[in-house]
């Protein structure tokens, strides 16, 4: 698997893998995939999900159920520590504000 991965690396990963990583990492598939994930995978934090939640509005063509599910998912990832009552109030408020903007 290591040989397969190394032969398929392209783009910015080439510079990172072949010029910045130590040989012992290049010789270990687990270490290499970990380093690649750390370097190239987007960082998603509670703060980034909170930002996405606050900007999320219903787009043209969005089913109401899909929009509501997306809001819930973003909220849960942003505010996992909040109690159920607060969660419900926040979601209803956000849903109503976004729906009102769509209808106006």
Coordinates of C-alpha atoms in Angstrom, one line a residue:
X1 CA 0.0 0.0 0.0
X2 CA 2.9 2.3 0.8
X3 CA 4.3 1.9 -2.8
X4 CA 0.9 2.5 -4.3
X5 CA 0.4 5.7 -2.2
X6 CA 3.9 7.1 -2.9
X7 CA 3.5 6.5 -6.7
X8 CA 0.2 8.5 -6.8
X9 CA 1.2 11.6 -4.9
X10 CA 0.9 14.7 -7.0
X11 CA 0.5 18.5 -6.8
X12 CA 1.5 20.3 -3.5
X13 CA 1.7 17.0 -1.7
X14 CA 4.9 16.1 -3.7
X15 CA 6.8 19.0 -2.2
X16 CA 5.5 18.2 1.3
X17 CA 6.1 14.4 1.1
X18 CA 9.4 14.2 -0.7
X19 CA 11.2 17.3 0.6
X20 CA 9.8 17.9 4.1
X21 CA 9.2 14.5 5.6
X22 CA 11.9 12.3 7.1
X23 CA 12.7 8.9 5.5
X24 CA 11.3 6.9 8.5
X25 CA 7.9 8.5 7.9
X26 CA 8.1 7.7 4.2
X27 CA 8.8 4.1 5.1
X28 CA 5.7 3.7 7.3
X29 CA 2.2 3.8 5.7
X30 CA 0.4 4.7 8.9
X31 CA 2.8 7.6 9.7
X32 CA 2.7 8.9 6.1
X33 CA -1.2 8.9 5.9
X34 CA -1.3 10.6 9.3
X35 CA 1.1 13.3 8.2
X36 CA -0.8 13.8 4.9
X37 CA -4.1 14.1 6.8
X38 CA -2.7 16.6 9.2
X39 CA -1.3 18.7 6.4
X40 CA -4.1 18.7 3.9
X41 CA -7.3 17.9 5.7
X42 CA -9.3 21.0 6.6
X43 CA -9.5 21.8 10.3
X44 CA -13.1 21.8 11.6
X45 CA -13.6 23.2 15.0
X46 CA -16.6 24.2 17.1
X47 CA -15.9 27.8 16.1
X48 CA -15.9 27.0 12.4
X49 CA -19.2 25.1 12.7
X50 CA -20.7 28.0 14.7
X51 CA -19.7 30.3 11.9
X52 CA -21.3 28.0 9.3
X53 CA -24.4 27.7 11.4
X54 CA -24.8 31.5 11.7
X55 CA -24.4 32.0 7.9
X56 CA -26.5 29.0 6.8
X57 CA -29.7 30.0 5.1
X58 CA -32.2 28.1 3.1
X59 CA -31.0 28.1 -0.5
X60 CA -33.2 28.0 -3.5
X61 CA -34.0 24.3 -4.2
X62 CA -33.3 23.2 -0.6
X63 CA -35.9 20.9 0.8
X64 CA -37.2 22.2 4.1
X65 CA -36.3 18.9 5.8
X66 CA -32.8 19.0 4.4
X67 CA -32.3 22.6 5.5
X68 CA -33.6 21.8 9.0
X69 CA -31.3 18.7 9.3
X70 CA -28.3 20.7 8.2
X71 CA -29.0 23.4 10.8
X72 CA -29.3 20.7 13.5
X73 CA -26.0 19.1 12.4
X74 CA -24.1 22.4 12.4
X75 CA -25.6 23.4 15.7
X76 CA -24.7 20.1 17.4
X77 CA -21.1 20.3 16.2
X78 CA -20.8 23.9 17.3
X79 CA -22.6 23.8 20.6
X80 CA -22.5 20.2 21.8
X81 CA -22.4 21.3 25.5
X82 CA -25.8 23.1 25.4
X83 CA -28.8 21.5 27.1
X84 CA -31.8 20.3 25.1
X85 CA -34.0 23.2 25.9
X86 CA -31.5 25.8 24.8
X87 CA -30.8 23.8 21.7
X88 CA -34.5 23.8 20.8
X89 CA -34.9 27.5 21.4
X90 CA -31.8 28.4 19.4
X91 CA -32.7 26.2 16.5
X92 CA -36.3 27.4 16.3
X93 CA -35.1 31.0 16.4
X94 CA -32.5 30.5 13.7
X95 CA -34.9 28.5 11.5
X96 CA -37.6 31.2 11.8
X97 CA -35.2 34.1 11.0
X98 CA -33.8 32.3 8.0
X99 CA -37.3 31.4 6.7
X100 CA -38.6 35.0 7.2
X101 CA -35.7 36.2 5.1
X102 CA -36.5 33.7 2.3
X103 CA -40.2 34.8 2.2
X104 CA -39.5 38.6 2.3

